[in-house]
Coordinates of C-alpha atoms in Angstrom, one line a residue:
M35 CA 30.2 25.0 -41.3
S36 CA 28.1 24.2 -38.2
W37 CA 29.4 21.7 -35.6
L38 CA 26.6 19.3 -36.8
E39 CA 27.9 19.2 -40.3
S40 CA 31.4 18.5 -39.1
I41 CA 30.4 15.2 -37.5
S42 CA 30.9 12.3 -39.8
M43 CA 28.1 10.0 -40.9
T44 CA 29.7 7.1 -39.0
T45 CA 29.8 9.0 -35.8
M46 CA 26.1 9.9 -36.2
I47 CA 25.2 6.3 -36.7
V48 CA 27.0 5.3 -33.6
I49 CA 25.4 8.0 -31.5
L50 CA 21.9 7.1 -32.8
A51 CA 22.6 3.4 -32.2
L52 CA 23.7 4.1 -28.6
V53 CA 20.4 6.0 -28.0
I54 CA 17.9 4.1 -30.1
V55 CA 18.9 0.5 -29.4
P56 CA 18.5 0.8 -25.6
M57 CA 15.2 2.6 -26.1
V58 CA 14.0 -0.2 -28.4
I59 CA 15.1 -2.9 -25.8
L60 CA 13.4 -1.0 -23.0
L61 CA 10.2 -0.6 -25.0
Y62 CA 10.2 -4.3 -25.9
L63 CA 10.8 -5.3 -22.2
F64 CA 8.0 -2.9 -21.2
L65 CA 5.5 -4.3 -23.6
F66 CA 6.6 -7.9 -22.9
D67 CA 6.5 -7.5 -19.1
R68 CA 3.1 -5.8 -19.2
K69 CA 1.6 -8.8 -20.9
Q70 CA 3.3 -11.7 -19.0
K71 CA 1.3 -13.2 -16.1
Q72 CA 4.0 -14.7 -13.8
H73 CA 5.4 -11.7 -12.0
A74 CA 3.0 -9.0 -10.5
I75 CA 5.8 -6.4 -10.0
L76 CA 6.9 -6.7 -13.6
R77 CA 3.4 -6.5 -14.9
N78 CA 2.7 -3.3 -12.9
Y79 CA 6.2 -1.7 -13.1
P80 CA 8.1 -3.2 -16.0
I81 CA 11.3 -1.1 -15.8
L82 CA 11.6 -0.7 -12.1
G83 CA 10.8 -4.4 -11.7
R84 CA 13.7 -5.3 -13.9
V85 CA 16.0 -3.1 -11.8
R86 CA 14.7 -4.7 -8.6
Y87 CA 15.4 -8.2 -9.8
M88 CA 18.9 -7.2 -10.9
I89 CA 19.7 -5.7 -7.5
E90 CA 18.2 -8.8 -5.8
K91 CA 20.5 -11.0 -8.0
V92 CA 23.7 -9.2 -7.1
G93 CA 22.6 -8.4 -3.5
P94 CA 24.5 -11.3 -1.8
E95 CA 27.8 -10.3 -3.4
F96 CA 27.3 -6.7 -2.5
R97 CA 26.5 -7.6 1.1
Q98 CA 29.4 -10.0 1.4
Y99 CA 32.0 -7.6 0.0
L100 CA 30.7 -4.1 0.7
F101 CA 28.0 -3.8 3.3
D102 CA 28.4 -6.6 5.9
G103 CA 30.6 -5.8 8.9
D104 CA 33.7 -7.9 9.6
N105 CA 31.8 -9.9 12.2
E106 CA 28.5 -10.2 10.3
G107 CA 27.4 -12.6 7.5
K108 CA 26.5 -16.2 7.7
P109 CA 27.4 -19.0 7.7
F110 CA 30.8 -17.4 8.3
S111 CA 31.6 -13.7 8.8
R112 CA 34.3 -12.0 6.8
E113 CA 36.6 -12.2 9.8
E114 CA 36.0 -15.9 10.3
Y115 CA 36.6 -16.5 6.6
L116 CA 39.9 -14.6 6.6
H117 CA 41.1 -16.7 9.6
M118 CA 40.8 -19.7 7.4
V119 CA 42.3 -18.2 4.2
M120 CA 45.3 -16.4 5.7
P121 CA 46.9 -19.4 7.6
G122 CA 46.6 -21.5 4.5
K123 CA 48.2 -18.9 2.2
Y124 CA 50.8 -17.3 4.5
L125 CA 51.3 -20.0 7.1
S126 CA 50.6 -17.4 9.8
S127 CA 47.7 -16.4 12.0
V128 CA 49.3 -13.2 13.4
I129 CA 47.0 -10.2 13.7
G130 CA 47.7 -6.6 14.6
F131 CA 46.2 -4.0 17.0
G132 CA 43.6 -6.1 18.7
S133 CA 40.7 -8.6 18.5
K134 CA 37.5 -7.8 16.6
R135 CA 35.5 -10.0 18.8
D136 CA 32.5 -8.4 20.5
F137 CA 33.4 -8.9 24.2
E138 CA 30.1 -7.5 25.4
A139 CA 28.2 -10.4 23.7
P140 CA 27.7 -13.8 25.5
G141 CA 30.3 -16.4 24.7
Y142 CA 32.8 -19.1 25.8
Y143 CA 36.3 -18.2 27.0
L144 CA 39.3 -20.3 27.8
R145 CA 41.0 -19.9 31.1
N146 CA 44.7 -18.8 31.1
A147 CA 47.3 -19.6 33.8
M148 CA 49.3 -17.1 35.8
F149 CA 52.4 -19.0 34.9
T150 CA 52.4 -20.4 31.4
K151 CA 54.4 -23.2 29.9
Q152 CA 57.6 -22.6 27.9
N153 CA 57.8 -24.0 24.4
E154 CA 60.5 -26.4 25.5
E155 CA 58.2 -27.7 28.2
M156 CA 55.5 -28.8 25.7
R157 CA 54.8 -32.5 25.0
V158 CA 55.0 -32.2 21.2
D159 CA 56.8 -34.0 18.4
N160 CA 58.4 -31.5 16.1
E161 CA 61.4 -33.7 15.1
T162 CA 60.4 -34.6 11.5
K163 CA 59.9 -31.3 9.7
V164 CA 57.3 -30.5 7.0
E165 CA 58.4 -29.1 3.6
T166 CA 55.8 -26.6 2.4
M167 CA 55.4 -23.3 0.6
R168 CA 53.9 -20.0 1.6
Y169 CA 53.3 -16.6 0.1
V170 CA 55.2 -13.5 1.1
V171 CA 53.8 -10.0 0.3
N172 CA 56.4 -7.8 -1.4
E173 CA 54.2 -4.7 -2.0
E174 CA 50.5 -4.0 -1.5
G175 CA 48.7 -1.1 -3.1
L176 CA 45.1 0.0 -3.6
F177 CA 44.8 -1.8 -6.9
S178 CA 47.4 -4.5 -6.8
R179 CA 49.4 -6.8 -4.6
K180 CA 52.8 -8.1 -5.5
E181 CA 53.8 -11.3 -3.7
H182 CA 56.0 -14.3 -4.2
R183 CA 55.9 -17.9 -3.0
E184 CA 58.8 -19.4 -1.1
D185 CA 59.9 -22.8 0.3
V186 CA 59.7 -23.1 4.0
T187 CA 60.5 -25.8 6.5
A188 CA 57.8 -26.0 9.2
N189 CA 57.1 -27.8 12.5
P190 CA 54.4 -30.5 12.2
W191 CA 53.0 -30.0 15.8
L192 CA 52.2 -33.7 16.3
L193 CA 51.4 -35.5 19.5
P194 CA 54.3 -37.6 20.7
D195 CA 53.7 -41.3 20.2
E196 CA 53.0 -42.0 23.9
D197 CA 50.2 -39.4 23.8
A198 CA 48.7 -40.7 20.5
V199 CA 44.9 -41.1 20.4
V200 CA 44.4 -44.8 19.8
I201 CA 41.1 -45.7 18.1
G202 CA 40.0 -49.3 18.4
P203 CA 42.9 -50.5 20.7
D204 CA 41.4 -54.0 20.7
C205 CA 41.0 -54.3 16.9
A206 CA 43.4 -56.3 14.8
Q207 CA 44.6 -53.0 13.3
P208 CA 44.1 -50.1 15.7
F209 CA 44.3 -46.5 14.3
R210 CA 46.9 -44.4 16.1
V211 CA 46.3 -40.7 15.6
R212 CA 48.9 -38.1 16.4
S213 CA 47.2 -35.1 14.8
L214 CA 44.4 -33.5 16.9
L215 CA 42.9 -32.2 13.6
G216 CA 41.5 -34.0 10.6
Q217 CA 39.3 -33.4 7.6
S218 CA 35.6 -34.1 8.1
A219 CA 33.5 -36.0 5.6
M220 CA 33.4 -34.6 2.1
S221 CA 32.4 -36.8 -0.9
Y222 CA 33.9 -37.1 -4.3
G223 CA 30.9 -35.9 -6.2
A224 CA 30.0 -33.2 -3.7
L225 CA 33.5 -31.9 -4.4
G226 CA 35.4 -32.3 -7.7
D227 CA 38.4 -34.4 -8.3
H228 CA 40.7 -31.3 -8.2
A229 CA 39.6 -30.4 -4.7
I230 CA 39.7 -34.0 -3.4
T231 CA 43.2 -34.5 -4.9
A232 CA 44.5 -31.2 -3.4
L233 CA 43.1 -32.1 0.0
S234 CA 44.6 -35.6 -0.1
K235 CA 48.0 -34.4 -1.1
G236 CA 48.0 -31.5 1.4
I237 CA 46.8 -33.6 4.3
G238 CA 49.4 -36.2 3.5
M239 CA 52.2 -33.7 3.4
A240 CA 51.2 -32.4 6.9
T241 CA 51.7 -35.9 8.2
G242 CA 49.5 -37.5 10.9
A243 CA 46.2 -36.1 9.8
W244 CA 43.3 -38.0 8.2
M245 CA 40.6 -37.3 5.7
N246 CA 37.1 -38.7 5.7
T247 CA 35.8 -39.9 2.3
G248 CA 32.2 -38.9 2.9
E249 CA 29.4 -41.2 1.9
G250 CA 30.3 -41.1 -1.8
G251 CA 32.8 -43.9 -1.4
L252 CA 36.6 -44.2 -1.7
S253 CA 37.9 -42.7 -4.9
P254 CA 41.4 -42.7 -6.5
H255 CA 41.5 -39.0 -5.8
H256 CA 41.3 -39.7 -2.0
L257 CA 44.4 -41.9 -2.4
A258 CA 46.3 -39.4 -4.5
G259 CA 48.3 -38.2 -1.5
D260 CA 49.5 -40.0 1.6
A261 CA 46.6 -39.2 3.9
D262 CA 45.2 -41.6 6.3
I263 CA 41.6 -42.5 5.3
I264 CA 38.4 -43.0 7.3
A265 CA 36.1 -44.6 4.8
Q266 CA 32.5 -43.5 5.4
I267 CA 29.6 -45.8 4.7
G268 CA 26.3 -43.9 4.2
S269 CA 22.7 -45.2 4.0
G270 CA 23.1 -45.4 0.2
L271 CA 26.1 -47.8 0.6
F272 CA 28.0 -46.0 -2.1
G273 CA 31.2 -47.8 -2.8
F274 CA 30.0 -50.7 -0.8
R275 CA 26.9 -51.8 -2.6
T276 CA 25.9 -54.4 -5.1
P277 CA 24.1 -53.3 -8.3
E278 CA 20.8 -54.2 -6.5
G279 CA 21.7 -51.9 -3.6
E280 CA 22.6 -54.5 -1.0
F281 CA 25.8 -54.4 1.1
D282 CA 28.7 -56.0 -0.7
W283 CA 31.1 -57.6 1.8
S284 CA 33.7 -58.2 -1.0
L285 CA 33.9 -54.5 -1.6
L286 CA 34.5 -54.0 2.2
T287 CA 37.3 -56.5 2.0
E288 CA 38.8 -54.6 -1.0
K289 CA 38.8 -51.3 0.9
A290 CA 40.1 -52.9 4.2
E291 CA 43.1 -54.4 2.4
N292 CA 44.3 -50.8 1.5
P293 CA 46.8 -49.8 4.2
K294 CA 45.8 -46.2 3.9
V295 CA 42.2 -47.0 5.0
R296 CA 42.5 -46.9 8.7
A297 CA 38.9 -47.1 9.9
F298 CA 35.3 -47.2 8.7
E299 CA 32.4 -44.9 9.8
L300 CA 28.7 -45.5 9.5
K301 CA 27.0 -42.2 8.9
L302 CA 23.6 -42.1 10.7
A303 CA 23.3 -38.3 10.3
Q304 CA 25.2 -35.0 9.9
G305 CA 24.6 -31.6 11.3
A306 CA 23.0 -30.0 8.3
K307 CA 20.7 -32.9 7.5
M308 CA 19.4 -35.8 9.5
R309 CA 18.7 -37.9 6.5
G310 CA 20.4 -39.4 3.5
G311 CA 22.6 -37.4 1.1
H312 CA 21.5 -35.6 -2.0
V313 CA 23.6 -35.0 -5.2
E314 CA 22.3 -33.3 -8.3
G315 CA 22.4 -35.4 -11.5
S316 CA 24.6 -32.8 -13.2
K317 CA 27.4 -33.7 -10.8
V318 CA 27.2 -37.5 -11.2
T319 CA 29.8 -38.1 -13.9
E320 CA 30.7 -41.5 -15.4
E321 CA 33.6 -41.9 -13.0
I322 CA 31.5 -40.9 -9.9
A323 CA 28.7 -43.3 -11.0
K324 CA 31.2 -46.1 -11.3
I325 CA 32.6 -45.5 -7.8
R326 CA 29.1 -45.3 -6.3
N327 CA 27.6 -48.0 -8.5
V328 CA 24.7 -45.8 -9.7
V329 CA 23.4 -44.4 -12.9
P330 CA 25.4 -41.6 -14.5
Y331 CA 23.9 -38.1 -14.5
A332 CA 20.9 -39.1 -12.4
T333 CA 20.1 -37.3 -9.2
I334 CA 20.9 -39.3 -6.1
N335 CA 18.8 -39.3 -3.0
S336 CA 20.1 -41.7 -0.3
P337 CA 17.5 -43.4 2.0
N338 CA 16.8 -41.5 5.2
R339 CA 18.5 -44.3 7.2
F340 CA 20.2 -47.7 6.7
R341 CA 17.9 -50.6 5.7
Q342 CA 20.3 -53.0 7.5
F343 CA 19.1 -51.9 11.0
D344 CA 16.6 -49.6 12.7
D345 CA 17.6 -49.9 16.4
F346 CA 20.7 -50.1 18.6
P347 CA 20.9 -53.9 18.6
G348 CA 20.8 -54.0 14.9
L349 CA 23.4 -51.1 14.6
F350 CA 25.8 -52.8 17.1
D351 CA 25.5 -56.1 15.3
F352 CA 26.3 -54.5 12.0
I353 CA 29.3 -52.7 13.6
E354 CA 30.6 -56.0 15.0
K355 CA 30.3 -57.7 11.6
I356 CA 32.2 -54.9 9.8
R357 CA 34.9 -54.8 12.5
N358 CA 35.4 -58.6 12.5
H359 CA 35.4 -58.7 8.7
S360 CA 37.9 -55.8 8.2
G361 CA 40.0 -56.0 11.4
K362 CA 39.8 -52.2 11.6
P363 CA 38.0 -49.8 13.9
V364 CA 34.4 -48.9 13.1
G365 CA 32.7 -45.7 14.3
I366 CA 29.4 -43.9 13.8
K367 CA 28.6 -40.4 12.8
I368 CA 25.6 -38.9 14.7
V369 CA 23.8 -35.7 15.6
I370 CA 22.4 -35.5 19.2
G371 CA 18.8 -34.5 19.4
G372 CA 18.5 -34.6 23.2
K373 CA 19.9 -36.0 26.4
D374 CA 17.9 -39.2 26.1
D375 CA 19.6 -40.1 22.8
A376 CA 23.0 -40.0 24.4
E377 CA 21.8 -41.9 27.5
E378 CA 20.2 -44.7 25.4
L379 CA 23.4 -45.1 23.3
A380 CA 25.7 -45.2 26.3
Q381 CA 23.4 -47.5 28.3
Y382 CA 23.2 -50.0 25.5
M383 CA 27.0 -50.0 25.2
K384 CA 27.3 -50.8 28.9
E385 CA 24.7 -53.5 28.8
T386 CA 26.0 -55.4 25.8
G387 CA 29.7 -54.7 25.9
Q388 CA 29.4 -53.8 22.2
G389 CA 29.5 -50.4 20.4
P390 CA 31.5 -48.2 18.1
D391 CA 35.2 -47.6 18.5
F392 CA 34.7 -43.9 17.9
I393 CA 31.8 -41.5 17.6
S394 CA 31.9 -38.6 15.2
I395 CA 29.5 -36.1 16.6
D396 CA 28.4 -33.2 14.4
G397 CA 26.6 -30.1 15.5
A398 CA 23.5 -28.6 13.9
E399 CA 25.8 -25.8 12.6
G400 CA 27.6 -28.2 10.4
G401 CA 27.6 -27.7 6.6
S402 CA 26.6 -29.8 3.6
G403 CA 26.9 -29.6 -0.1
A404 CA 23.1 -30.0 -0.5
T405 CA 20.4 -30.0 2.2
Y406 CA 17.1 -28.5 3.1
Q407 CA 16.6 -25.2 5.0
D408 CA 14.3 -26.6 7.6
L409 CA 16.7 -29.4 8.5
A410 CA 19.8 -27.1 8.5
D411 CA 18.2 -24.4 10.6
S412 CA 16.2 -26.2 13.3
V413 CA 16.9 -29.9 13.7
G414 CA 19.5 -31.3 16.0
L415 CA 21.6 -29.6 18.8
P416 CA 24.6 -27.3 18.3
I417 CA 28.0 -29.0 18.9
R418 CA 28.9 -27.6 22.2
S419 CA 25.6 -28.6 23.9
A420 CA 25.6 -32.0 22.1
L421 CA 29.2 -32.8 22.9
M422 CA 28.8 -32.4 26.6
L423 CA 25.6 -34.4 26.6
L424 CA 27.4 -37.3 24.9
D425 CA 30.5 -37.1 27.0
D426 CA 28.4 -37.0 30.2
A427 CA 26.3 -40.0 29.2
L428 CA 29.3 -42.1 28.3
R429 CA 31.0 -41.3 31.6
H430 CA 27.9 -41.9 33.6
H431 CA 27.5 -45.4 32.2
G432 CA 31.3 -46.1 32.6
V433 CA 32.0 -46.6 28.9
R434 CA 33.9 -43.4 28.1
D435 CA 37.3 -45.2 28.0
R436 CA 36.1 -47.6 25.3
V437 CA 35.2 -45.0 22.7
K438 CA 36.9 -41.8 21.2
I439 CA 34.9 -38.7 20.4
I440 CA 35.6 -36.7 17.2
A441 CA 33.8 -33.4 17.2
S442 CA 32.8 -31.2 14.2
G443 CA 30.8 -28.1 13.5
K444 CA 32.4 -24.8 12.5
M445 CA 35.7 -25.5 14.5
T446 CA 37.7 -23.6 12.0
T447 CA 40.1 -21.8 14.3
P448 CA 42.4 -23.2 17.1
D449 CA 40.4 -21.5 19.9
K450 CA 37.1 -23.1 18.8
A451 CA 38.8 -26.5 18.4
A452 CA 40.4 -26.1 21.9
I453 CA 37.0 -25.4 23.5
A454 CA 35.7 -28.6 21.9
L455 CA 38.6 -30.6 23.2
A456 CA 38.0 -29.1 26.7
M457 CA 34.3 -30.0 26.5
G458 CA 35.0 -33.7 25.9
A459 CA 36.3 -34.3 22.4
D460 CA 39.4 -36.4 21.8
L461 CA 39.9 -35.1 18.3
V462 CA 38.3 -32.4 16.1
Q463 CA 37.6 -32.4 12.4
V464 CA 36.8 -29.6 9.9
A465 CA 35.2 -29.6 6.4
R466 CA 34.5 -26.0 5.3
G467 CA 37.9 -24.8 6.6
F468 CA 39.5 -27.2 4.2
M469 CA 37.2 -26.1 1.4
I470 CA 38.2 -22.5 1.9
S471 CA 41.8 -23.5 2.0
V472 CA 41.5 -24.8 -1.6
G473 CA 39.7 -21.8 -2.8
C474 CA 36.0 -21.7 -1.7
I475 CA 34.7 -18.1 -1.7
M476 CA 31.4 -19.0 0.1
A477 CA 29.3 -18.5 -3.1
Q478 CA 26.8 -21.0 -1.6
R479 CA 26.4 -22.7 -5.0
C480 CA 27.6 -26.1 -3.9
H481 CA 24.3 -27.8 -4.8
T482 CA 24.1 -26.5 -8.3
N483 CA 27.4 -27.8 -9.8
E484 CA 28.2 -24.1 -10.6
C485 CA 30.9 -23.4 -7.9
P486 CA 32.9 -20.5 -9.4
A487 CA 36.0 -21.5 -7.5
G488 CA 36.0 -25.1 -9.0
V489 CA 35.7 -26.7 -5.5
A490 CA 32.2 -28.0 -5.2
T491 CA 31.7 -28.9 -8.8
T492 CA 32.6 -31.7 -11.2
D493 CA 32.4 -29.4 -14.2
P494 CA 35.9 -29.6 -16.0
H495 CA 35.7 -26.0 -17.1
L496 CA 35.2 -24.7 -13.6
Q497 CA 37.6 -27.1 -12.0
R498 CA 40.3 -25.7 -14.3
G499 CA 40.6 -22.7 -11.9
L500 CA 41.7 -25.0 -9.0
V501 CA 45.4 -25.8 -9.5
V502 CA 46.2 -28.8 -7.3
E503 CA 49.9 -28.2 -7.1
E504 CA 49.2 -24.7 -5.7
K505 CA 46.3 -25.5 -3.4
K506 CA 47.8 -28.5 -1.7
F507 CA 50.3 -26.3 0.1
R508 CA 47.5 -24.2 1.5
V509 CA 45.9 -27.3 2.9
T510 CA 49.1 -28.3 4.6
N511 CA 49.6 -24.8 6.0
Y512 CA 46.1 -24.7 7.4
I513 CA 46.6 -27.9 9.3
L514 CA 50.0 -26.8 10.7
T515 CA 48.7 -23.5 11.9
M516 CA 45.6 -25.1 13.5
R517 CA 47.8 -27.6 15.3
E518 CA 50.3 -25.0 16.4
G519 CA 47.5 -22.9 17.7
L520 CA 46.2 -25.7 19.9
F521 CA 49.6 -26.1 21.5
R522 CA 49.9 -22.4 21.9
I523 CA 46.5 -22.3 23.8
A524 CA 47.5 -25.2 26.0
A525 CA 50.7 -23.4 26.9
A526 CA 48.8 -20.2 27.8
A527 CA 46.5 -22.4 30.0
G528 CA 49.6 -23.7 31.8
L529 CA 49.3 -27.2 30.3
D530 CA 52.0 -29.1 28.4
S531 CA 49.5 -30.6 25.9
P532 CA 46.1 -29.7 24.5
T533 CA 45.1 -33.3 25.3
K534 CA 44.9 -32.1 29.0
L535 CA 42.3 -29.4 28.4
T536 CA 39.2 -30.1 30.4
R537 CA 36.0 -28.3 31.2
D538 CA 37.8 -26.7 34.1
Y539 CA 39.4 -24.5 31.5
V540 CA 36.2 -23.2 29.9
F541 CA 34.0 -20.4 31.1
Y542 CA 30.8 -18.9 29.8
K543 CA 30.2 -15.2 30.1
D544 CA 26.6 -13.9 29.7
E545 CA 25.3 -10.6 28.4
R546 CA 25.5 -9.1 31.9
G547 CA 29.2 -10.1 32.4
N548 CA 28.4 -12.9 34.8
V549 CA 31.0 -15.7 34.5
T550 CA 29.9 -19.3 34.9
P551 CA 32.2 -22.4 34.8
V552 CA 31.2 -25.1 32.4
Q553 CA 29.8 -28.0 34.4
S554 CA 32.5 -30.6 35.2
P555 CA 31.9 -34.1 33.8
K556 CA 30.6 -36.8 36.1
T557 CA 34.0 -38.6 36.1
S558 CA 37.5 -37.3 35.9
N559 CA 39.4 -38.1 32.8
K560 CA 38.8 -38.8 29.1

């Protein structure tokens, strides 16, 4: 009996199916693609064209995980990404062997002291400990990693009360901040309720830090933890509007009566978009629509600016009304487009005696859940240039002591935050670092409601992957390691507090190795 005769009929059918079915599918695609009129490549090369589109589809993932170097990739490299993930998961930022930074490339560096400060010399409040959890690796192999989670008591790394940054000292209810780091604006709607809740609980557990609601309004999820809240008001007035879209002062009163709402912020712009916000209709659930007072499942495009004012006099009057009505500090969020913008703002503050209690300044490198390429890439100044322009203008006009500066724009590690503090910021805030701490993998699908990690989506199925009771500890750990790092850098610079960092401690090295001190501000102190 030949080998052919020994093969059963069932086996023959399976083999034929494995050969014939793919051939039939390929023939169908060949004939279909030959006749379609939309894609030239598919029309001329049906099979190769399909392969091309498949590779193009999986290209970003292949580049991110296989081909990009550790310091390549945008908006964050693999190395930058890991420096956000690891502190949150393991409560540690320790590395081995050496830095992966390219020291031949131009960049900013912080000055160290010949004689550093001892830990006991630092002006820090570590009295009340933070109870958190971290992962410990038991065994790590090629195909698996065994680890367990353990309880840990950690230092909070807070400013002592006498060094607290006081926002709105002349307000009826000033905001005393003892954490140099907070969460930048992220709306409920841009992020899902699981992510917002994990952030609220994690920030509250870290003590002293704040979270900004974003322009989507204050939600129950922002209040799920014990975090201090900066309630942002955008041009769409979400959470503060009547059904007709006018500003509702009764809703402002309602928010102001909540003791966790510590300040209000008028959003004029953000780094990735100098216009109103955008949320796809698929993300606007019934709950989100109720909070924002809009139509469910309808795409939202905020106005490019507030309809309540269109110049500094109108802006300052609106700030005064909100401050007087709420009794709480009122700030603005801006992007600096040039020196004249900063000068005009500071000059008007000097002339009128009015102005914001704080300025959140965002760099062009800042992120967004949904924006446009042209705005994200080329409009507005990066944070380090903008920050110094604003600080200089406020000092030049003698109003720097009236206002606090909160800087944001990819300040995801302690060294980047320390440089911002040295360049003129009083506080720093981060958004994407917190997103990554709750599970973001940089899929860049935020605008589609299809975030695979369940972070930037309101889809219940996708949000199922984000477990609040696990991720909240990562948020806490990320804050603690960031704050500890700021004090560690200050000690290395010979200072007893990161609040004493100035431009004298920042240098810029160019591609030829020439070192230039960052220009000192026009007056001495913050």
